[in-house]
PDB file of C-alpha atoms in Angstrom:
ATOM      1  CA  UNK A  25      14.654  -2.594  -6.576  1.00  0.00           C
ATOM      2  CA  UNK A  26      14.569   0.742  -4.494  1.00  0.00           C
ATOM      3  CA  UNK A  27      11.613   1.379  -2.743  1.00  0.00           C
ATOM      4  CA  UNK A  28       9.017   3.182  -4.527  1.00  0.00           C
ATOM      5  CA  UNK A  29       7.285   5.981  -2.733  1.00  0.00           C
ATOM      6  CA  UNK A  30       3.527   6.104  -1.994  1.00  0.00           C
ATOM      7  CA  UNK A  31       3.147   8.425  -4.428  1.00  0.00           C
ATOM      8  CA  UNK A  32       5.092   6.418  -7.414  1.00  0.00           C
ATOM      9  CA  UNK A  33       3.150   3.476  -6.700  1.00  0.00           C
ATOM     10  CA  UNK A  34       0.005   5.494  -7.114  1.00  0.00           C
ATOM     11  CA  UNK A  35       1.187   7.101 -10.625  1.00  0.00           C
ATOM     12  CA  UNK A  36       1.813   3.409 -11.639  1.00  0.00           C
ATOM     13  CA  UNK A  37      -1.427   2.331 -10.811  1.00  0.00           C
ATOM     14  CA  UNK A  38      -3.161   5.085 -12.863  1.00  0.00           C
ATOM     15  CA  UNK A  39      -0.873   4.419 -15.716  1.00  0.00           C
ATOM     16  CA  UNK A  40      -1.811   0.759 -15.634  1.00  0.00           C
ATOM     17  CA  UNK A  41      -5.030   2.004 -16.259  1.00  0.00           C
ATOM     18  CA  UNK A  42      -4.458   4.072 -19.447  1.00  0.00           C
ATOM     19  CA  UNK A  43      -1.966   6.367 -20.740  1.00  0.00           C
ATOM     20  CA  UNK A  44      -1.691  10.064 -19.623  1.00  0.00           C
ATOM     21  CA  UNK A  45       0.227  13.029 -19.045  1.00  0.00           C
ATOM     22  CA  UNK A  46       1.464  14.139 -16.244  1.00  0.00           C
ATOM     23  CA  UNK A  47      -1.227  17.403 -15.950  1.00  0.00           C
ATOM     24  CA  UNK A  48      -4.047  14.996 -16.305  1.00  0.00           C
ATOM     25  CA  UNK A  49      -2.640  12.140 -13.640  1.00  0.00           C
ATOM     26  CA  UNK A  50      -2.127  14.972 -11.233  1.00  0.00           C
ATOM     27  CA  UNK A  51      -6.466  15.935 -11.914  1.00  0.00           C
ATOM     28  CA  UNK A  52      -7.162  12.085 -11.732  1.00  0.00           C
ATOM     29  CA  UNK A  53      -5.477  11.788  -8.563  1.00  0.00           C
ATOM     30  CA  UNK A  54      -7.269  14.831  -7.103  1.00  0.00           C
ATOM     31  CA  UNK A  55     -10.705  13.787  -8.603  1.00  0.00           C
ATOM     32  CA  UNK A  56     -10.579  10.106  -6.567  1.00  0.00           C
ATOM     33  CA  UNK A  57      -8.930  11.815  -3.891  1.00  0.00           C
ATOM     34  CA  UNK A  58      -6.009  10.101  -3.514  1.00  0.00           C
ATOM     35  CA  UNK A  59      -4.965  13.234  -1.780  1.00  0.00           C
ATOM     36  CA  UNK A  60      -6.584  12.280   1.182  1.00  0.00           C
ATOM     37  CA  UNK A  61      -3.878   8.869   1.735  1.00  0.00           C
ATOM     38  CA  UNK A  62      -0.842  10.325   0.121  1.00  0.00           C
ATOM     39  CA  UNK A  63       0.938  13.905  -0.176  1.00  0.00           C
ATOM     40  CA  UNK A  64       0.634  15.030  -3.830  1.00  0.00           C
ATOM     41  CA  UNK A  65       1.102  18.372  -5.458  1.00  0.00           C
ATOM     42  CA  UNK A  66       1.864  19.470  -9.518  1.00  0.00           C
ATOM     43  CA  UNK A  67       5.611  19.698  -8.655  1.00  0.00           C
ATOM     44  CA  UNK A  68       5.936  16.770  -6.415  1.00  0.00           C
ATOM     45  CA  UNK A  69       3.950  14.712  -9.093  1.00  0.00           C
ATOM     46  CA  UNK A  70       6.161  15.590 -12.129  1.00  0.00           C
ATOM     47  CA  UNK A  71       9.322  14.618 -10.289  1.00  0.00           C
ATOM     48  CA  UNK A  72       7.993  11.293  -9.786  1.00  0.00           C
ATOM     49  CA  UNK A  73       7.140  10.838 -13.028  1.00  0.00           C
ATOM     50  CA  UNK A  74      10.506  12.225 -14.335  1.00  0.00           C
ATOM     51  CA  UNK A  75      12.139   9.699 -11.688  1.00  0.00           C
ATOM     52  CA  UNK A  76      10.150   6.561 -12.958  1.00  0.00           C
ATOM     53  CA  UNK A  77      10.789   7.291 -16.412  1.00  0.00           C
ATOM     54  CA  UNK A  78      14.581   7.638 -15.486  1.00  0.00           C
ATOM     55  CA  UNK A  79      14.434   4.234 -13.612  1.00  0.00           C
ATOM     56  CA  UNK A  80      12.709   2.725 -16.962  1.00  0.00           C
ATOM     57  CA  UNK A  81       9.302   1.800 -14.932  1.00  0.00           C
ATOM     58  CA  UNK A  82       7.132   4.203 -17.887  1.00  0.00           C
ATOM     59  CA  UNK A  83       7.956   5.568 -20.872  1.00  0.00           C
ATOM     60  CA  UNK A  84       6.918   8.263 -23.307  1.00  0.00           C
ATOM     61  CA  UNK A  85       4.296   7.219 -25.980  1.00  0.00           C
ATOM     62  CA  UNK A  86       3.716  10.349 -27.683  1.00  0.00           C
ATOM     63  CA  UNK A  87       2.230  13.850 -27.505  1.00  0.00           C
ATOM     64  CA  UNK A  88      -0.759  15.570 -26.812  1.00  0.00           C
ATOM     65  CA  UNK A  89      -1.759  19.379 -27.708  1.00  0.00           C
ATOM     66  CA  UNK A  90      -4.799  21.025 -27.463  1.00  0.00           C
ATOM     67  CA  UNK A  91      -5.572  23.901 -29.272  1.00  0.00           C
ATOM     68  CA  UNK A  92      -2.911  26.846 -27.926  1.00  0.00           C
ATOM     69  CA  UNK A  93      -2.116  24.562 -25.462  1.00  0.00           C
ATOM     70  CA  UNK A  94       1.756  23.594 -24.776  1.00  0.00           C
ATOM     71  CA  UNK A  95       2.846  20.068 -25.541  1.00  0.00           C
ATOM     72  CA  UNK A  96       2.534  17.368 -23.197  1.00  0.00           C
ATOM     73  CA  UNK A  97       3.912  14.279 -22.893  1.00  0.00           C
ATOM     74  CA  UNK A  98       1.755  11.145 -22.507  1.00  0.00           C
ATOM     75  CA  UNK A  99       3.562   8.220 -20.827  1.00  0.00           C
ATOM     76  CA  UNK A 100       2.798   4.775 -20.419  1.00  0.00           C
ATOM     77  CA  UNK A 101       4.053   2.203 -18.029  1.00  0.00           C
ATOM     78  CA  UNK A 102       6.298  -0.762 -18.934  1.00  0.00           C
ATOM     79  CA  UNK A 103       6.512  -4.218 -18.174  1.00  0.00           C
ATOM     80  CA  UNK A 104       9.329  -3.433 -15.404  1.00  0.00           C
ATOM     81  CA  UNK A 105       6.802  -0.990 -13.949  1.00  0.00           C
ATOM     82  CA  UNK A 106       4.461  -3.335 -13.816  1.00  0.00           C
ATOM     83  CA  UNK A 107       6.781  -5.830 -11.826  1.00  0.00           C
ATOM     84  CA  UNK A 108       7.765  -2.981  -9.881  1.00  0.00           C
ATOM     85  CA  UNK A 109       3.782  -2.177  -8.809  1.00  0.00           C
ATOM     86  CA  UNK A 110       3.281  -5.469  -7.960  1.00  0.00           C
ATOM     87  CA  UNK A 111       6.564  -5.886  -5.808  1.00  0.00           C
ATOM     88  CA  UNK A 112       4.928  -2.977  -4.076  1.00  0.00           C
ATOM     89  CA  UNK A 113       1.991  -3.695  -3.852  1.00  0.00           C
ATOM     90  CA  UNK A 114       2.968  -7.057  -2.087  1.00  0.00           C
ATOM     91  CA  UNK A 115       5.113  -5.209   0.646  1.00  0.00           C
ATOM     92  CA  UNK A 116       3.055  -2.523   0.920  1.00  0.00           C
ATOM     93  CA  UNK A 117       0.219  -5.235   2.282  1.00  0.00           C
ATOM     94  CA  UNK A 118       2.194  -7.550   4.026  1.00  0.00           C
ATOM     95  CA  UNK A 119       5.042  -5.842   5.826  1.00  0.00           C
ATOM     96  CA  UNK A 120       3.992  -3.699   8.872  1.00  0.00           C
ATOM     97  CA  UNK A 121       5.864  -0.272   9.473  1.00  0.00           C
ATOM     98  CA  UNK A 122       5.682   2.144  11.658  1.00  0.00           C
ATOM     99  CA  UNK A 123       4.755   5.373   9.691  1.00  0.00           C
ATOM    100  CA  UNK A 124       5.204   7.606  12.608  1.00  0.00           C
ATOM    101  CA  UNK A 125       1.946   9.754  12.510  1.00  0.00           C
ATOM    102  CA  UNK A 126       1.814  12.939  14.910  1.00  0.00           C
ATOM    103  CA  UNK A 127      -1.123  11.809  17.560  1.00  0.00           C
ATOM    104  CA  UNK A 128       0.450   9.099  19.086  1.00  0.00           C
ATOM    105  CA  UNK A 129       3.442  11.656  19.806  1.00  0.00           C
ATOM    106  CA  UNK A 130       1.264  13.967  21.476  1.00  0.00           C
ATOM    107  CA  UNK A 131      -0.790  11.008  23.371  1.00  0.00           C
ATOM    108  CA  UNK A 132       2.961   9.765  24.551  1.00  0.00           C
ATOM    109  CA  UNK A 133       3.499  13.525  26.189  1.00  0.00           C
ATOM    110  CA  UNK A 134       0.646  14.387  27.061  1.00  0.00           C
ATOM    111  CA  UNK A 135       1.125  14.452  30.837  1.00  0.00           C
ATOM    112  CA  UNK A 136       2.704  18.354  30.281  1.00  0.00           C
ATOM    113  CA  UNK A 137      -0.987  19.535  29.921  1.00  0.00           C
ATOM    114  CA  UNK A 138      -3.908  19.435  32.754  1.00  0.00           C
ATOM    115  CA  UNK A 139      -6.205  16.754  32.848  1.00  0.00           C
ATOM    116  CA  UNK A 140      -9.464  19.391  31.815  1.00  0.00           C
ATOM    117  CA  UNK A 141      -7.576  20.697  29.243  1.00  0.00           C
ATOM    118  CA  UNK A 142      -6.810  17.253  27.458  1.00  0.00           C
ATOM    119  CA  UNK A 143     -10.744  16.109  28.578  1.00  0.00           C
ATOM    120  CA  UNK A 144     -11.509  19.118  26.731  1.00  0.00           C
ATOM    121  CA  UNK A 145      -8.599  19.158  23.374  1.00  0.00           C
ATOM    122  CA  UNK A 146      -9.810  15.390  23.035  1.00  0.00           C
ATOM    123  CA  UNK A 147     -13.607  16.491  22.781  1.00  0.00           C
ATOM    124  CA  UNK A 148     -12.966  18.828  20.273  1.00  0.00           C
ATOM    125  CA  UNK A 149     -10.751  16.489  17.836  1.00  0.00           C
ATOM    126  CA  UNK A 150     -13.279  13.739  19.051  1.00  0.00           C
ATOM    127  CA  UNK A 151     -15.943  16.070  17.187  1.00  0.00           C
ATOM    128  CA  UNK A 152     -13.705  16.069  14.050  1.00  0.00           C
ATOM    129  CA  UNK A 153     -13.091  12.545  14.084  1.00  0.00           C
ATOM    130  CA  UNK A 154     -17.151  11.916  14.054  1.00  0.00           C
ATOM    131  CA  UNK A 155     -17.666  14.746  11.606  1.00  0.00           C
ATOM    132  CA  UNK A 156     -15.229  12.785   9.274  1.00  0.00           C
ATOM    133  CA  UNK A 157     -17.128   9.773   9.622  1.00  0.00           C
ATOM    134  CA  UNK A 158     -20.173  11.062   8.660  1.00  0.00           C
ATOM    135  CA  UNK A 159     -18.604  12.352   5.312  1.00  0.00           C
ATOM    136  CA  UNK A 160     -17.135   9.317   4.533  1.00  0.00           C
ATOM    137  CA  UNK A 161     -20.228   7.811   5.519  1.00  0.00           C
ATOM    138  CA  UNK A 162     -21.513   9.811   3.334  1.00  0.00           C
ATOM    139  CA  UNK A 163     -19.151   9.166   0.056  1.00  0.00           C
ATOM    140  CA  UNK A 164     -19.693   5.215   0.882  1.00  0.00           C
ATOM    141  CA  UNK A 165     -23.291   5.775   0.575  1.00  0.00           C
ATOM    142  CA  UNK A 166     -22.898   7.373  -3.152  1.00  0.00           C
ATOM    143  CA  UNK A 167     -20.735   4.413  -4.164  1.00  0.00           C
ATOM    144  CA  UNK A 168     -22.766   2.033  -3.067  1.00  0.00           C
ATOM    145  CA  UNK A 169     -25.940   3.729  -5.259  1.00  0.00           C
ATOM    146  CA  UNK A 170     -23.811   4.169  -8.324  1.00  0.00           C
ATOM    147  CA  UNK A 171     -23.244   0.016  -8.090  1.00  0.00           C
ATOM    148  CA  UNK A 172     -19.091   0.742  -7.984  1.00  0.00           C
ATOM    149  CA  UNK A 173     -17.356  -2.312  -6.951  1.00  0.00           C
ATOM    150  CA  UNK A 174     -16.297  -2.426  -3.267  1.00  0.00           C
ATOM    151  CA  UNK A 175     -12.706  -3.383  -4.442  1.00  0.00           C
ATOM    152  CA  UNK A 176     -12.474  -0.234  -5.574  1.00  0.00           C
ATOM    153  CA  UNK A 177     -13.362   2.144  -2.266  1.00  0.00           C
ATOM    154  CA  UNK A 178     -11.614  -0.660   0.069  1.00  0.00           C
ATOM    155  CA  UNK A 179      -9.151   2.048   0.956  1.00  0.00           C
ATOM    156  CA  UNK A 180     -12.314   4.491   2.225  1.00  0.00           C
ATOM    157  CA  UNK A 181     -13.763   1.420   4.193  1.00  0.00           C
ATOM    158  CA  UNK A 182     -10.054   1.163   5.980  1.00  0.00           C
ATOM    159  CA  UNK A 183     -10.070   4.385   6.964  1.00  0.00           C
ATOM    160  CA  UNK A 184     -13.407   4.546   8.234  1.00  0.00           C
ATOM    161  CA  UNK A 185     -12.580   1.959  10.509  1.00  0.00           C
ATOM    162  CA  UNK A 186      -9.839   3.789  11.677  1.00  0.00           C
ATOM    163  CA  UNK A 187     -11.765   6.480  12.045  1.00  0.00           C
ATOM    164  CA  UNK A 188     -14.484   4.276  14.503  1.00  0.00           C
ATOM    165  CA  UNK A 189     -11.402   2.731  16.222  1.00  0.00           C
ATOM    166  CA  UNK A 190      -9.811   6.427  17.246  1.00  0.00           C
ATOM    167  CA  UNK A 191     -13.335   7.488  18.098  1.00  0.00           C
ATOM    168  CA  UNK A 192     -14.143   4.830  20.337  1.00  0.00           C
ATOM    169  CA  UNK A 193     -10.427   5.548  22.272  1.00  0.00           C
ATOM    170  CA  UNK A 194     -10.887   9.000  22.193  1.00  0.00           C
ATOM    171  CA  UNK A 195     -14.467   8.834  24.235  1.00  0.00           C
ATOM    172  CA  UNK A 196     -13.260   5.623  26.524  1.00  0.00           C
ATOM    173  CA  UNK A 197      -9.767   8.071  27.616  1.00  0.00           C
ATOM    174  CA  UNK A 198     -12.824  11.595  27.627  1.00  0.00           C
ATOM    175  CA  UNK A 199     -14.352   9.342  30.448  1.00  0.00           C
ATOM    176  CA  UNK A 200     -11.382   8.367  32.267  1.00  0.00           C
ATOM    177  CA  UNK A 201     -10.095  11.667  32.476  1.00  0.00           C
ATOM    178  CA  UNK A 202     -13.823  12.872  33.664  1.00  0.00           C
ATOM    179  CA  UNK A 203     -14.452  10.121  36.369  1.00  0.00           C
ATOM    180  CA  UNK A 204     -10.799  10.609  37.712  1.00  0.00           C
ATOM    181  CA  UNK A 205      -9.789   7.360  36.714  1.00  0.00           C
ATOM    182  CA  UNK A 206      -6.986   8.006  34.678  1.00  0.00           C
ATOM    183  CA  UNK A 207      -4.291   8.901  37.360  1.00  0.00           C
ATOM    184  CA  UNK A 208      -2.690  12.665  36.715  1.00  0.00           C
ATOM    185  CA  UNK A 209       0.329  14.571  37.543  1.00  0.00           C
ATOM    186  CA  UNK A 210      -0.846  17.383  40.014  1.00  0.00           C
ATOM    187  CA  UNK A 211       1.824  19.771  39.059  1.00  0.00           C
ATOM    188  CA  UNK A 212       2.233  19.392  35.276  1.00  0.00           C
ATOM    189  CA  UNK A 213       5.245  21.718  35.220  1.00  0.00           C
ATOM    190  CA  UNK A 214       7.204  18.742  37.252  1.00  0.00           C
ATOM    191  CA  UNK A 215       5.613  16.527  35.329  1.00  0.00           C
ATOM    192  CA  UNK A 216       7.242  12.464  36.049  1.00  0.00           C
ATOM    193  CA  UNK A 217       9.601  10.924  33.238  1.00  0.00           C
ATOM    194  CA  UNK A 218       8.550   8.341  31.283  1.00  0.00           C
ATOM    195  CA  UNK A 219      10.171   5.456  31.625  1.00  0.00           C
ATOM    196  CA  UNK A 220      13.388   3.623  30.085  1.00  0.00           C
ATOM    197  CA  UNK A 221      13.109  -0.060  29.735  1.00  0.00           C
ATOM    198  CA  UNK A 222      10.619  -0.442  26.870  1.00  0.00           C
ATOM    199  CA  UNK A 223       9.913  -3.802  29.427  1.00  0.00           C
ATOM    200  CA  UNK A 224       8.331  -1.737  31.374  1.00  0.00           C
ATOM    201  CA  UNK A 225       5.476  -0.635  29.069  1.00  0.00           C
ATOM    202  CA  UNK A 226       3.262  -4.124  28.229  1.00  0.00           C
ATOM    203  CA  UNK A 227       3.193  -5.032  24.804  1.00  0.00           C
ATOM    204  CA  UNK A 228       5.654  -2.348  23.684  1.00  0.00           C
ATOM    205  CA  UNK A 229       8.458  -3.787  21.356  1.00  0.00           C
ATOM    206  CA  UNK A 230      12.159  -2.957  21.890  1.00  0.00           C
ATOM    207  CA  UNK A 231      13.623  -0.535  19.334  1.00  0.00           C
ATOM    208  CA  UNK A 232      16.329  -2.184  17.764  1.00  0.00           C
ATOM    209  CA  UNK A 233      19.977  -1.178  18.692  1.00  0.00           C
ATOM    210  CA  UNK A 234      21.211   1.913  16.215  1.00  0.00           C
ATOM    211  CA  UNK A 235      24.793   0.562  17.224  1.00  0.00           C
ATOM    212  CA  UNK A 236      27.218  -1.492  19.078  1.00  0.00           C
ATOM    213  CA  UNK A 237      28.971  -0.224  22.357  1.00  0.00           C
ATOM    214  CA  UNK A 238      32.441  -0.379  22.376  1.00  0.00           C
TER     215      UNK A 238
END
């Protein structure tokens, strides 16, 4: 089975649920915010839905109009796409990937900007990073008084421990960089190369060999 994207495994989920159309899956997804873990839009969520019906996982059940309202389709998903969320779901949770997010990019090449100015760029996203706590905080607190299973917000409690985790980093490096711990090119137009041998940074696998010499 090919892959499924974050985003089909999410429309297979809802559809496990009930049936829908595609209009009112793309307003679920928005109402749970699932918007906040995967990239969703109206166009990107029809293709997926085209593309699963194509590959069998749901199928049409019928149609749905609503006064002057154009057709829609309702699907529902099959017994394949079941097998296929679950497949998912299980390597999804057990394999480890790299996903290649943006910050660790910047931490990696960081050494082309002055110390103050990183002391002061990590303040400032260290002041979003709390703010977003506090709003998820915030959300966890209204689950908890509407009695909603935990199960169901596990993905919110993930994040906010992500969150915590890139909080407490971001304040530990603020204090290096303040106490003059954290050692600093002087002249961050030369600034040193990093270096080669992935042996030389602890605890950082080799990338695997893209090909063979000759």
């Amino acid at each position: 089975m090919t892959r499924l994207t974050a985003l089909a495994v999410s429309t297979l989920a809802l559809l496990a649920e009930r049936e829908m159309h595609p209009y009112e899956l793309y307003q679920l997804m928005l109402q749970r915010r699932e918007d906040r873990v995967i990239k969703v839009s109206a166009g990107s969520l029809y293709r997926a839905v085209e593309r699963l019906a194509s590959d069998g996982l749901i199928a049409a059940s019928g149609i749905e109009r609503h006064g002057h309202r154009p057709e829609r389709t309702v699907y529902a998903i099959t017994d394949a796409g079941r097998q296929a969320l679950r497949e998912s779901l299980a390597e999804m949770l057990g394999t480890h990937v790299n996903e290649y997010p943006e910050f660790p990019v910047a931490i990696r090449e960081v050494r082309n900007l002055p110390a103050p100015a990183v002391a002061q760029l990590l303040r400032d996203r260290l002041a979003a990073v709390s703010e977003s706590i506090q709003l998820t905080d915030a959300a966890l607190d209204r689950v908890a008084a509407k009695g909603l299973a935990r199960h169901f917000v596990l993905d919110v409690h993930y994040a906010r421990a992500m969150l915590e985790a890139e909080s407490r980093w971001i304040a530990q490096t603020i204090d290096e960089l303040d106490a003059g711990t954290l050692t600093w090119p002087a002249d961050v137009s030369a600034a040193p190369a990093a270096p080669t041998d992935p042996a030389a940074v602890a605890g950082a696998p080799a990338a695997a060999a893209s090909a063979t010499p000759e």
